[in-house]
Tab-separated table of C-alpha atoms in Angstrom:
chain	number	residue	atom	x	y	z
A	18	MET	CA	0.000	0.000	0.000
A	19	GLY	CA	2.791	2.411	0.958
A	20	ASP	CA	4.590	1.449	-2.221
A	21	VAL	CA	1.503	2.178	-4.343
A	22	PHE	CA	1.070	5.512	-2.575
A	23	TYR	CA	4.699	6.428	-3.278
A	24	ARG	CA	4.647	5.357	-6.931
A	25	THR	CA	1.394	7.137	-7.752
A	26	LEU	CA	1.490	10.314	-5.687
A	27	ILE	CA	5.081	11.070	-4.657
A	28	ALA	CA	7.603	9.817	-7.235
A	29	GLY	CA	8.738	12.432	-9.725
A	30	GLY	CA	6.795	15.223	-8.019
A	31	SER	CA	3.467	13.673	-8.973
A	32	TYR	CA	1.646	15.413	-6.112
A	33	LEU	CA	2.466	18.793	-7.683
A	34	THR	CA	0.728	17.666	-10.881
A	35	VAL	CA	-2.279	16.585	-8.788
A	36	LEU	CA	-2.338	19.989	-7.081
A	37	ARG	CA	-2.213	21.733	-10.465
A	38	GLY	CA	-5.202	19.653	-11.602
A	39	LEU	CA	-7.026	20.489	-8.372
A	40	ALA	CA	-6.335	24.189	-8.949
A	41	VAL	CA	-7.816	23.971	-12.473
A	42	THR	CA	-10.974	22.299	-11.123
A	43	VAL	CA	-11.371	24.864	-8.319
A	44	GLU	CA	-10.716	27.798	-10.641
A	45	MET	CA	-13.263	26.654	-13.231
A	46	SER	CA	-15.861	25.896	-10.533
A	47	VAL	CA	-15.499	29.223	-8.725
A	48	LEU	CA	-15.666	31.276	-11.937
A	49	SER	CA	-18.665	29.295	-13.207
A	50	VAL	CA	-20.533	29.695	-9.906
A	51	LEU	CA	-19.916	33.464	-9.830
A	52	VAL	CA	-20.828	34.108	-13.476
A	53	GLY	CA	-23.674	31.561	-13.355
A	54	ALA	CA	-25.198	33.031	-10.188
A	55	ALA	CA	-25.091	36.558	-11.642
A	56	LEU	CA	-26.747	35.297	-14.836
A	57	GLY	CA	-29.201	33.347	-12.677
A	58	VAL	CA	-30.335	36.530	-10.936
A	59	LEU	CA	-31.099	38.119	-14.320
A	60	VAL	CA	-32.891	35.012	-15.587
A	61	CYS	CA	-34.904	34.796	-12.353
A	62	ALA	CA	-35.863	38.474	-12.659
A	63	ALA	CA	-36.952	37.893	-16.258
A	64	ARG	CA	-38.887	34.778	-15.230
A	65	LEU	CA	-40.826	36.790	-12.627
A	66	SER	CA	-41.279	39.933	-14.721
A	67	SER	CA	-44.658	41.117	-15.939
A	68	ASN	CA	-43.402	41.164	-19.551
A	69	ARG	CA	-44.694	38.073	-21.347
A	70	VAL	CA	-41.842	37.935	-23.876
A	71	LEU	CA	-39.169	38.144	-21.162
A	72	ARG	CA	-40.996	35.500	-19.149
A	73	GLY	CA	-41.128	33.211	-22.163
A	74	ILE	CA	-37.450	33.612	-22.983
A	75	ALA	CA	-36.443	32.955	-19.365
A	76	GLY	CA	-38.704	29.888	-19.260
A	77	ALA	CA	-37.152	28.468	-22.422
A	78	TRP	CA	-33.634	29.278	-21.161
A	79	ILE	CA	-34.246	27.345	-17.952
A	80	ALA	CA	-35.958	24.416	-19.663
A	81	ILE	CA	-33.277	23.976	-22.320
A	82	LEU	CA	-30.225	24.411	-20.097
A	83	ARG	CA	-31.544	22.338	-17.218
A	84	GLY	CA	-32.747	19.621	-19.570
A	85	SER	CA	-29.548	19.128	-21.558
A	86	PRO	CA	-26.463	17.264	-20.331
A	87	VAL	CA	-23.569	19.626	-19.521
A	88	LEU	CA	-21.054	17.412	-21.337
A	89	LEU	CA	-22.983	17.665	-24.606
A	90	LEU	CA	-23.494	21.410	-24.129
A	91	LEU	CA	-19.762	21.762	-23.537
A	92	MET	CA	-18.868	19.706	-26.617
A	93	LEU	CA	-21.394	21.627	-28.718
A	94	MET	CA	-19.852	24.940	-27.666
A	95	TYR	CA	-16.239	23.820	-28.069
A	96	TYR	CA	-16.483	21.724	-31.224
A	97	VAL	CA	-19.273	23.528	-33.087
A	98	VAL	CA	-20.124	27.034	-31.869
A	99	PHE	CA	-16.608	28.242	-31.057
A	100	ALA	CA	-14.723	25.699	-33.225
A	101	ARG	CA	-13.200	28.280	-35.561
A	102	THR	CA	-12.322	30.814	-32.886
A	103	THR	CA	-9.186	31.052	-30.784
A	104	LEU	CA	-11.099	31.186	-27.490
A	105	PRO	CA	-9.094	29.084	-25.034
A	106	ALA	CA	-10.759	25.871	-23.871
A	107	PRO	CA	-11.036	26.868	-20.172
A	108	LEU	CA	-12.975	29.991	-21.166
A	109	VAL	CA	-15.407	27.941	-23.262
A	110	ALA	CA	-15.776	25.506	-20.359
A	111	VAL	CA	-16.521	28.297	-17.872
A	112	ALA	CA	-19.105	29.681	-20.326
A	113	ALA	CA	-20.805	26.291	-20.682
A	114	PHE	CA	-20.862	25.587	-16.936
A	115	SER	CA	-22.041	29.149	-16.204
A	116	LEU	CA	-24.952	28.734	-18.629
A	117	ASN	CA	-25.924	25.454	-17.014
A	118	PHE	CA	-25.537	26.838	-13.493
A	119	SER	CA	-27.529	29.979	-14.329
A	120	ALA	CA	-30.609	27.853	-15.077
A	121	HIS	CA	-30.316	25.931	-11.806
A	122	ALA	CA	-29.589	29.091	-9.809
A	123	ALA	CA	-32.541	30.935	-11.378
A	124	GLU	CA	-34.948	28.187	-10.341
A	125	CYS	CA	-33.363	28.130	-6.896
A	126	PHE	CA	-33.919	31.870	-6.472
A	127	ARG	CA	-37.449	31.707	-7.859
A	128	ALA	CA	-38.436	28.930	-5.456
A	129	ALA	CA	-36.904	30.854	-2.555
A	130	LEU	CA	-38.748	34.073	-3.427
A	131	GLY	CA	-41.963	32.087	-3.778
A	132	ALA	CA	-41.459	30.642	-0.296
A	133	THR	CA	-41.321	34.008	1.418
A	134	ASP	CA	-44.490	35.576	2.791
A	135	SER	CA	-45.632	38.255	0.339
A	136	GLY	CA	-47.770	39.832	3.095
A	137	GLN	CA	-44.622	41.012	4.864
A	138	ALA	CA	-43.465	43.020	1.843
A	139	GLU	CA	-46.947	44.533	1.545
A	140	ALA	CA	-46.873	45.433	5.233
A	141	ALA	CA	-43.500	47.118	4.712
A	142	ARG	CA	-44.971	49.106	1.814
A	143	THR	CA	-47.832	50.372	4.024
A	144	LEU	CA	-45.180	51.497	6.553
A	145	GLY	CA	-43.703	53.743	3.890
A	146	PHE	CA	-40.867	51.529	2.537
A	147	SER	CA	-40.278	51.886	-1.173
A	148	ARG	CA	-40.720	48.765	-3.339
A	149	TRP	CA	-36.943	48.329	-3.562
A	150	GLN	CA	-36.492	48.857	0.197
A	151	ALA	CA	-39.203	46.340	1.000
A	152	PHE	CA	-37.555	43.804	-1.297
A	153	ARG	CA	-34.002	44.433	-0.069
A	154	LEU	CA	-34.747	44.618	3.667
A	155	VAL	CA	-37.668	42.223	4.090
A	156	THR	CA	-37.976	39.703	1.236
A	157	LEU	CA	-34.356	39.231	0.123
A	158	PRO	CA	-32.747	38.257	3.462
A	159	GLN	CA	-35.410	35.589	4.038
A	160	ALA	CA	-35.237	34.333	0.440
A	161	LEU	CA	-31.451	33.961	0.661
A	162	GLU	CA	-31.812	31.812	3.773
A	163	VAL	CA	-34.295	29.565	1.948
A	164	ALA	CA	-32.145	29.427	-1.196
A	165	LYS	CA	-28.941	28.424	0.583
A	166	PRO	CA	-29.395	24.637	0.904
A	167	THR	CA	-30.490	24.141	-2.719
A	168	LEU	CA	-27.827	26.524	-4.005
A	169	GLN	CA	-25.260	24.601	-2.022
A	170	SER	CA	-26.179	21.279	-3.624
A	171	ALA	CA	-26.264	22.925	-7.077
A	172	ILE	CA	-22.689	24.124	-6.488
A	173	VAL	CA	-21.490	20.697	-5.351
A	174	ASN	CA	-23.141	19.210	-8.462
A	175	LEU	CA	-21.366	21.736	-10.664
A	176	VAL	CA	-17.967	20.917	-9.153
A	177	GLN	CA	-18.540	17.266	-9.990
A	178	TRP	CA	-19.721	18.092	-13.498
A	179	THR	CA	-16.462	19.877	-14.260
A	180	SER	CA	-14.809	16.431	-14.294
A	181	VAL	CA	-15.783	16.025	-17.979
A	182	VAL	CA	-13.516	18.789	-19.319
A	183	GLY	CA	-10.948	16.233	-20.493
A	184	TYR	CA	-13.170	16.045	-23.588
A	185	VAL	CA	-12.200	19.593	-24.488
A	186	THR	CA	-8.422	19.321	-23.905
A	187	ILE	CA	-8.383	20.657	-20.322
A	188	THR	CA	-6.262	18.807	-17.776
A	189	ASP	CA	-8.318	19.044	-14.590
A	190	LEU	CA	-8.243	16.902	-11.455
A	191	THR	CA	-10.022	13.948	-13.094
A	192	ARG	CA	-7.653	13.926	-16.073
A	193	VAL	CA	-4.618	14.020	-13.786
A	194	ILE	CA	-6.061	11.140	-11.734
A	195	ASN	CA	-6.649	9.094	-14.900
A	196	ASN	CA	-3.235	9.957	-16.338
A	197	ILE	CA	-1.494	8.761	-13.196
A	198	GLY	CA	-3.687	5.660	-13.098
A	199	SER	CA	-2.666	4.827	-16.678
A	200	ARG	CA	1.034	5.495	-16.231
A	201	THR	CA	1.411	3.579	-12.968
A	202	MET	CA	-1.256	0.979	-13.802
A	203	GLU	CA	-2.990	1.575	-10.486
A	204	PRO	CA	-6.355	2.874	-11.768
A	205	LEU	CA	-8.440	1.575	-8.825
A	206	PHE	CA	-6.242	3.243	-6.222
A	207	MET	CA	-6.335	6.506	-8.166
A	208	ILE	CA	-10.135	6.373	-8.436
A	209	VAL	CA	-10.332	6.249	-4.626
A	210	VAL	CA	-7.823	9.114	-4.392
A	211	GLY	CA	-9.975	11.107	-6.829
A	212	ILE	CA	-13.157	10.479	-4.839
A	213	VAL	CA	-11.467	11.577	-1.622
A	214	LEU	CA	-10.222	14.797	-3.268
A	215	TYR	CA	-13.642	15.648	-4.749
A	216	LEU	CA	-15.236	14.894	-1.370
A	217	GLY	CA	-12.730	17.311	0.137
A	218	LEU	CA	-13.957	19.982	-2.270
A	219	SER	CA	-17.562	19.275	-1.221
A	220	TYR	CA	-16.555	19.599	2.439
A	221	VAL	CA	-14.958	22.972	1.693
A	222	CYS	CA	-18.187	24.077	0.009
A	223	PHE	CA	-20.331	22.894	2.961
A	224	GLY	CA	-17.862	24.549	5.315
A	225	LEU	CA	-18.142	27.892	3.547
A	226	PHE	CA	-21.943	27.766	3.737
A	227	ALA	CA	-21.834	26.815	7.429
A	228	LEU	CA	-19.471	29.727	8.013
A	229	SER	CA	-21.818	32.125	6.219
A	230	ASP	CA	-24.684	30.876	8.435
A	231	ARG	CA	-22.654	31.602	11.558
A	232	LEU	CA	-21.555	35.014	10.372
A	233	GLY	CA	-25.139	35.783	9.357
A	234	LYS	CA	-26.440	34.871	12.824
A	235	ARG	CA	-23.738	36.865	14.571
A	236	GLY	CA	-24.494	39.829	12.304
A	237	ALA	CA	-28.203	39.584	13.119
A	238	ARG	CA	-27.479	39.455	16.842
A	239	GLY	CA	-25.163	42.437	16.511
A	240	ARG	CA	-27.860	44.413	14.714
A	241	ARG	CA	-30.385	43.561	17.427
A	242	ASN	CA	-28.039	44.562	20.220
A	243	HIS	CA	-27.074	47.838	18.696
A	244	GLY	CA	-30.321	48.661	16.965
B	5	MET	CA	-35.223	26.262	9.880
B	6	ASN	CA	-31.816	25.651	11.433
B	7	MET	CA	-29.197	25.516	8.689
B	8	GLY	CA	-26.448	24.542	11.104
B	9	ASP	CA	-28.172	21.252	11.864
B	10	ILE	CA	-28.696	20.318	8.235
B	11	THR	CA	-25.102	21.016	7.436
B	12	ARG	CA	-23.910	18.928	10.337
B	13	ARG	CA	-26.175	16.040	9.344
B	14	GLU	CA	-24.873	16.248	5.792
B	15	PHE	CA	-21.341	16.149	7.142
B	16	LEU	CA	-22.149	12.916	8.979
B	17	VAL	CA	-23.762	11.341	5.919
B	18	LEU	CA	-20.805	12.381	3.777
B	19	THR	CA	-18.331	10.942	6.245
B	20	ALA	CA	-20.224	7.660	6.386
B	21	GLY	CA	-20.324	7.670	2.572
B	22	THR	CA	-16.577	8.193	2.342
B	23	LEU	CA	-15.849	5.370	4.740
B	24	ALA	CA	-18.224	3.066	2.855
B	25	THR	CA	-16.648	3.967	-0.503
B	26	VAL	CA	-13.117	3.416	0.730
B	27	GLY	CA	-14.218	0.191	2.427
B	28	LEU	CA	-15.919	-1.081	-0.733
B	29	ALA	CA	-12.890	-0.244	-2.843
B	30	GLY	CA	-10.725	-2.110	-0.364
B	31	CYS	CA	-13.025	-5.135	-0.531
B	32	ALA	CA	-13.041	-5.034	-4.335
B	33	GLN	CA	-9.249	-5.003	-4.367
B	34	ALA	CA	-9.035	-7.775	-1.806
B	35	SER	CA	-11.602	-9.974	-3.553
B	36	SER	CA	-10.049	-9.456	-6.955
B	37	GLY	CA	-6.800	-10.552	-5.378
B	38	SER	CA	-8.199	-13.652	-3.742
B	39	SER	CA	-10.403	-14.760	-6.631
B	40	GLY	CA	-7.493	-14.191	-8.956
B	41	THR	CA	-6.508	-17.841	-9.079
B	42	ALA	CA	-10.036	-18.820	-10.042
B	43	ALA	CA	-10.072	-16.291	-12.867
B	44	THR	CA	-6.857	-17.491	-14.482
B	45	GLY	CA	-7.433	-19.712	-17.421
B	46	THR	CA	-11.163	-19.175	-17.233
B	47	ALA	CA	-11.059	-17.074	-20.364
B	48	ALA	CA	-12.986	-19.861	-22.021
B	49	ALA	CA	-15.567	-20.627	-19.345
B	50	THR	CA	-17.637	-17.976	-17.628
B	51	THR	CA	-21.085	-17.643	-16.169
B	52	ALA	CA	-22.696	-16.370	-19.366
B	53	GLY	CA	-21.075	-19.075	-21.474
B	54	LYS	CA	-19.221	-16.690	-23.762
B	55	PRO	CA	-15.912	-15.301	-22.500
B	56	ARG	CA	-16.004	-11.521	-22.140
B	57	TRP	CA	-13.174	-9.676	-23.876
B	58	GLY	CA	-12.459	-6.050	-23.134
B	59	VAL	CA	-11.380	-4.113	-26.227
B	60	ILE	CA	-10.613	-0.469	-26.969
B	61	ILE	CA	-12.211	-0.466	-30.401
B	62	ASP	CA	-15.202	1.501	-31.637
B	63	ASN	CA	-18.227	-0.629	-32.468
B	64	PRO	CA	-16.740	-4.104	-32.226
B	65	THR	CA	-18.734	-6.449	-34.421
B	66	THR	CA	-20.515	-9.216	-32.585
B	67	SER	CA	-19.079	-12.655	-32.486
B	68	ASP	CA	-20.776	-15.952	-31.695
B	69	LYS	CA	-17.747	-17.087	-29.674
B	70	ILE	CA	-16.828	-13.943	-27.732
B	71	GLU	CA	-18.783	-11.242	-25.967
B	72	PHE	CA	-16.990	-7.952	-26.649
B	73	VAL	CA	-17.140	-5.238	-24.031
B	74	GLN	CA	-16.158	-1.858	-25.400
B	75	PHE	CA	-14.021	0.607	-23.399
B	76	ASP	CA	-12.805	4.070	-24.297
B	77	SER	CA	-9.680	3.946	-22.164
B	78	MET	CA	-7.089	1.520	-20.826
B	79	THR	CA	-7.797	2.666	-17.251
B	80	THR	CA	-11.467	1.731	-17.326
B	81	MET	CA	-10.740	-1.563	-19.096
B	82	LEU	CA	-8.208	-2.611	-16.451
B	83	SER	CA	-10.543	-1.530	-13.642
B	84	ALA	CA	-13.227	-3.750	-15.167
B	85	LEU	CA	-10.759	-6.637	-15.422
B	86	GLN	CA	-9.777	-6.289	-11.769
B	87	ALA	CA	-13.429	-6.084	-10.763
B	88	GLY	CA	-14.174	-9.290	-12.675
B	89	GLN	CA	-16.540	-7.659	-15.168
B	90	ILE	CA	-14.499	-8.926	-18.092
B	91	ASP	CA	-12.391	-12.072	-18.287
B	92	VAL	CA	-9.712	-10.814	-20.641
B	93	ALA	CA	-8.360	-7.380	-21.557
B	94	ARG	CA	-6.894	-7.300	-25.065
B	95	ALA	CA	-3.958	-4.962	-25.633
B	96	PRO	CA	-0.966	-4.593	-27.957
B	97	GLU	CA	2.074	-6.540	-26.709
B	98	CYS	CA	4.093	-3.453	-25.686
B	99	VAL	CA	1.154	-2.107	-23.694
B	100	ALA	CA	0.414	-5.492	-22.122
B	101	ASN	CA	4.046	-5.892	-21.026
B	102	TYR	CA	4.044	-2.405	-19.550
B	103	ILE	CA	0.887	-3.221	-17.601
B	104	VAL	CA	1.938	-6.576	-16.122
B	105	GLN	CA	5.367	-5.224	-15.148
B	106	ARG	CA	3.676	-2.598	-12.988
B	107	ASN	CA	0.571	-4.332	-11.729
B	108	PRO	CA	1.402	-7.507	-9.780
B	109	LYS	CA	-2.230	-8.693	-9.882
B	110	LEU	CA	-2.219	-9.094	-13.670
B	111	SER	CA	-0.458	-11.452	-16.021
B	112	ILE	CA	-0.355	-12.280	-19.709
B	113	SER	CA	-2.478	-15.257	-20.682
B	114	GLY	CA	-0.550	-18.075	-22.303
B	115	GLY	CA	2.639	-16.083	-21.801
B	116	GLY	CA	5.270	-15.140	-24.353
B	117	SER	CA	4.900	-15.840	-28.041
B	118	THR	CA	2.343	-18.635	-27.654
B	119	GLY	CA	-0.148	-16.114	-26.296
B	120	LYS	CA	0.001	-13.822	-29.335
B	121	LYS	CA	-3.478	-13.557	-30.774
B	122	GLY	CA	-3.879	-10.877	-33.377
B	123	THR	CA	-2.086	-7.908	-34.878
B	124	VAL	CA	-2.397	-4.127	-34.897
B	125	LYS	CA	-0.651	-1.181	-36.549
B	126	LEU	CA	-0.011	2.183	-34.901
B	127	SER	CA	-0.227	5.204	-37.140
B	128	MET	CA	-1.381	8.794	-37.219
B	129	GLY	CA	-4.709	9.984	-38.576
B	130	VAL	CA	-5.192	13.260	-40.472
B	131	PRO	CA	-8.277	14.854	-42.090
B	132	ALA	CA	-9.015	13.388	-45.529
B	133	GLY	CA	-8.298	16.769	-47.163
B	134	SER	CA	-4.779	17.178	-45.729
B	135	THR	CA	-2.958	15.477	-48.597
B	136	ALA	CA	0.179	17.609	-48.270
B	137	LEU	CA	0.516	16.852	-44.565
B	138	LEU	CA	-0.246	13.180	-45.176
B	139	SER	CA	2.527	12.754	-47.731
B	140	LYS	CA	5.019	14.687	-45.559
B	141	LEU	CA	4.255	12.411	-42.604
B	142	ASN	CA	4.358	9.273	-44.750
B	143	ASP	CA	7.742	10.198	-46.254
B	144	ALA	CA	9.183	10.997	-42.838
B	145	ILE	CA	7.898	7.769	-41.242
B	146	ASP	CA	9.194	5.684	-44.169
B	147	GLY	CA	12.581	7.383	-43.841
B	148	LEU	CA	12.758	6.786	-40.084
B	149	GLN	CA	11.870	3.150	-40.667
B	150	LEU	CA	14.627	2.698	-43.283
B	151	ASP	CA	17.457	4.382	-41.364
B	152	GLY	CA	16.694	2.474	-38.167
B	153	THR	CA	15.582	5.492	-36.112
B	154	LEU	CA	12.251	3.901	-35.222
B	155	LEU	CA	13.996	0.763	-33.944
B	156	ALA	CA	16.375	2.875	-31.830
B	157	LEU	CA	13.455	4.823	-30.373
B	158	GLN	CA	11.606	1.594	-29.659
B	159	LYS	CA	14.617	0.365	-27.683
B	160	THR	CA	14.794	3.507	-25.540
B	161	TYR	CA	11.119	4.211	-25.047
B	162	ILE	CA	9.598	0.711	-25.025
B	163	ASP	CA	12.010	-2.215	-24.676
B	164	ASP	CA	14.400	-0.719	-22.092
B	165	LEU	CA	11.732	1.170	-20.175
B	166	SER	CA	12.167	0.571	-16.455
B	167	ALA	CA	9.286	0.565	-14.012
B	168	THR	CA	11.156	2.758	-11.562
B	169	SER	CA	12.805	5.426	-13.701
B	170	GLU	CA	11.238	6.699	-16.881
B	171	PRO	CA	13.204	8.521	-19.611
B	172	GLN	CA	12.688	12.267	-19.949
B	173	PRO	CA	9.916	13.041	-22.442
B	174	ALA	CA	11.326	13.790	-25.901
B	175	LYS	CA	11.438	17.514	-26.696
B	176	LEU	CA	9.520	18.704	-29.729
B	177	PRO	CA	11.701	21.008	-31.815
B	178	VAL	CA	10.355	24.270	-33.205
B	179	VAL	CA	11.233	24.359	-36.896
B	180	ASP	CA	11.716	27.939	-38.095
B	181	GLY	CA	9.153	29.069	-40.628
B	182	ALA	CA	7.430	25.678	-40.679
B	183	GLU	CA	3.680	25.177	-40.310
B	184	THR	CA	2.462	24.180	-36.831
B	185	VAL	CA	0.578	20.914	-36.696
B	186	ARG	CA	-1.568	20.289	-33.612
B	187	VAL	CA	-1.539	16.643	-32.545
B	188	VAL	CA	-3.882	15.056	-29.999
B	189	VAL	CA	-2.332	12.843	-27.322
B	190	THR	CA	-4.491	11.021	-24.782
B	191	GLY	CA	-2.073	9.918	-22.073
B	192	ASP	CA	-3.862	6.610	-21.881
B	193	MET	CA	-1.775	4.110	-23.835
B	194	PRO	CA	1.569	3.616	-22.092
B	195	PRO	CA	4.334	3.155	-23.118
B	196	PHE	CA	3.231	4.741	-26.429
B	197	ASP	CA	1.316	7.632	-24.963
B	198	TYR	CA	1.324	8.625	-21.299
B	199	VAL	CA	1.680	11.710	-19.128
B	200	SER	CA	4.848	11.945	-17.024
B	201	ALA	CA	4.769	12.462	-13.259
B	202	ALA	CA	5.582	16.113	-13.925
B	203	GLY	CA	2.450	16.360	-16.088
B	204	GLU	CA	4.131	16.405	-19.509
B	205	PRO	CA	3.031	14.257	-22.485
B	206	ALA	CA	5.611	11.484	-22.861
B	207	GLY	CA	6.316	8.093	-24.402
B	208	PHE	CA	7.188	6.481	-27.715
B	209	ASN	CA	4.663	8.492	-29.756
B	210	VAL	CA	6.111	11.823	-28.620
B	211	ALA	CA	9.627	10.561	-29.399
B	212	VAL	CA	8.463	9.528	-32.889
B	213	LEU	CA	6.874	12.967	-33.367
B	214	SER	CA	10.138	14.617	-32.391
B	215	ALA	CA	12.017	12.600	-35.032
B	216	VAL	CA	9.311	13.197	-37.661
B	217	SER	CA	9.413	16.927	-36.950
B	218	GLN	CA	13.101	17.228	-37.800
B	219	ARG	CA	12.790	15.103	-40.922
B	220	ALA	CA	9.556	16.537	-42.338
B	221	GLY	CA	10.201	20.171	-41.367
B	222	VAL	CA	7.017	20.467	-39.332
B	223	THR	CA	6.543	21.995	-35.866
B	224	PHE	CA	4.296	19.868	-33.699
B	225	GLN	CA	2.166	21.184	-30.879
B	226	LEU	CA	0.662	18.644	-28.470
B	227	VAL	CA	-2.933	18.873	-27.284
B	228	THR	CA	-4.072	16.525	-24.530
B	229	ALA	CA	-7.654	15.293	-24.707
B	230	SER	CA	-9.717	12.238	-23.794
B	231	ALA	CA	-9.434	9.377	-26.275
B	232	GLY	CA	-13.172	9.624	-26.947
B	233	SER	CA	-12.874	13.164	-28.302
B	234	ARG	CA	-10.255	12.481	-30.999
B	235	THR	CA	-12.672	12.408	-33.931
B	236	ALA	CA	-14.414	15.556	-32.693
B	237	MET	CA	-11.020	17.271	-32.413
B	238	ILE	CA	-10.239	16.483	-36.059
B	239	SER	CA	-13.644	17.155	-37.608
B	240	SER	CA	-14.057	20.470	-35.764
B	241	GLY	CA	-10.638	21.662	-36.910
B	242	ARG	CA	-9.369	21.915	-33.332
B	243	ALA	CA	-6.496	19.564	-34.161
B	244	ASP	CA	-4.660	18.537	-37.331
B	245	ALA	CA	-3.628	14.992	-36.452
B	246	VAL	CA	-4.271	12.185	-33.952
B	247	PHE	CA	-2.587	8.943	-32.978
B	248	TRP	CA	-4.552	5.766	-33.406
B	249	MET	CA	-4.493	2.120	-34.239
B	250	GLN	CA	-5.560	0.543	-37.476
B	251	ASP	CA	-6.057	-2.875	-38.993
B	252	PHE	CA	-7.000	-4.663	-35.830
B	253	MET	CA	-7.128	-8.369	-36.207
B	254	LEU	CA	-7.942	-10.375	-33.125
B	255	SER	CA	-7.765	-14.131	-33.287
B	256	ASP	CA	-8.234	-17.045	-30.930
B	257	ALA	CA	-5.435	-19.300	-29.671
B	258	GLN	CA	-5.590	-21.367	-32.878
B	259	GLY	CA	-5.105	-18.250	-35.010
B	260	ALA	CA	-8.693	-18.154	-36.291
B	261	LYS	CA	-9.869	-14.609	-37.012
B	262	ILE	CA	-12.421	-13.294	-34.497
B	263	LEU	CA	-12.543	-9.565	-35.048
B	264	GLU	CA	-11.281	-7.184	-37.686
B	265	ASN	CA	-11.565	-3.450	-37.435
B	266	ASN	CA	-10.076	-0.213	-38.626
B	267	GLU	CA	-10.291	3.207	-37.059
B	268	ALA	CA	-9.946	5.035	-40.378
B	269	THR	CA	-13.145	6.641	-41.658
B	270	GLU	CA	-14.146	8.571	-44.750
B	271	LYS	CA	-13.205	11.816	-43.043
B	272	ILE	CA	-9.927	10.759	-41.455
B	273	VAL	CA	-7.170	8.856	-43.237
B	274	SER	CA	-4.222	7.008	-41.743
B	275	THR	CA	-0.535	7.493	-42.389
B	276	VAL	CA	1.724	4.512	-42.959
B	277	PRO	CA	2.218	2.681	-39.638
B	278	PHE	CA	5.201	3.640	-37.480
B	279	HIS	CA	4.889	0.570	-35.297
B	280	GLU	CA	3.418	-2.893	-35.715
B	281	ASP	CA	2.481	-5.005	-32.772
B	282	THR	CA	0.873	-8.285	-31.861
B	283	TYR	CA	-2.122	-8.560	-29.567
B	284	LEU	CA	-1.956	-10.215	-26.162
B	285	SER	CA	-4.545	-11.131	-23.538
B	286	ILE	CA	-4.222	-9.765	-20.012
B	287	VAL	CA	-5.900	-11.744	-17.232
B	288	LEU	CA	-6.055	-11.687	-13.451
B	289	LYS	CA	-3.384	-13.830	-11.813
């Protein structure tokens, strides 16, 4: 076992290659979550708008992107849509994952807004809050709390989905794991190593959300004490 | 709703899941080790009647004697062999030797020359329209064959390859004023094509490319991608050449033909082969 560990992960500075792959996976995931969430807000706003055309477009956007496999979307963008351009592969990958994530995030936000009590916003309006103030101070904080768990699992899903980027020439964590498995002929051991590393990423994601919960509670207490 | 609780519960579930996964993997390894003796020599007799052969070939034709199981990479095929999902993994001799030297649980069925069952040629594939590139590559490969360069490279990068210290990957020269040809490597067919510990494409194929580059006056640029995306790379214009195998012929122990195949299509044509190999069967010890 120690010998396998040495041959696969230590010899020749292999662990540095693994870390580089991990960095690629983290980088792509973080960028896709940020861009995708921002897009998701816009799509959610369009989905809830009173304009029928906007609503229709947002509905189609969500249906198409949530209903199509990310790998095929990625291959379509890399090998067809952007085939004759010089856009680097990681950029195309971030675009594809952002599109996919935006659809999931939009539905997440919409469900969360739907779960908040609309009577509270109306009450705020009667107290003289503007529409924007009522949304920002009353509806939004509650909706974010509701959205967190589903958003969290969407993010963990996205991280796992990035493992297919080997199809578009990117060497991410999964590719590095497979490369080492092939070279050392220890594929089963490397699969377990890969699972442990991806689980680690999930833990980090859960940890960040738990931290935001704690900070949020402390902030709320602080506001109560001083307000 | 208390988010802290949910998160903690998910932590517990995750931890239990990790332990179970690692435990299962351990069991799979242990059982493949212990049932190894039973699997040896059972290439001809399995539960379903037909022996199951793992092959890395697109659309293997069906056979009434063998059940072909198709894989898109050596890693998945060997995992399936160790898990007992296939009885035999078929691979070119150089690849099979590389594998059994490094994985003590595997061996070559029949052993040595008596176990040779089939032939294969390694070549490059280029788009059907690239006639100029094709003839350049063909001339260079023919030349390297005649002057013994290919044999010398085979000695360094295949025959003398040690399991503990691998040779430095061959450097690809930049030829001044020459066109740049993008070549796909997969990293999944050692010792022909693998990725070094430092993360660089390495192996016999890269060494051949280096020699071809000097002779043909072409600058090569390597692109790493999954084996399954090679055709998409070529047809989309993302790459100019790939490595692949052609003229598969798998036979049984008596030399009777079981499967013939060729990776060349109407859209992609093959160069002359730069290496010819026989096919061996890898089984669990």
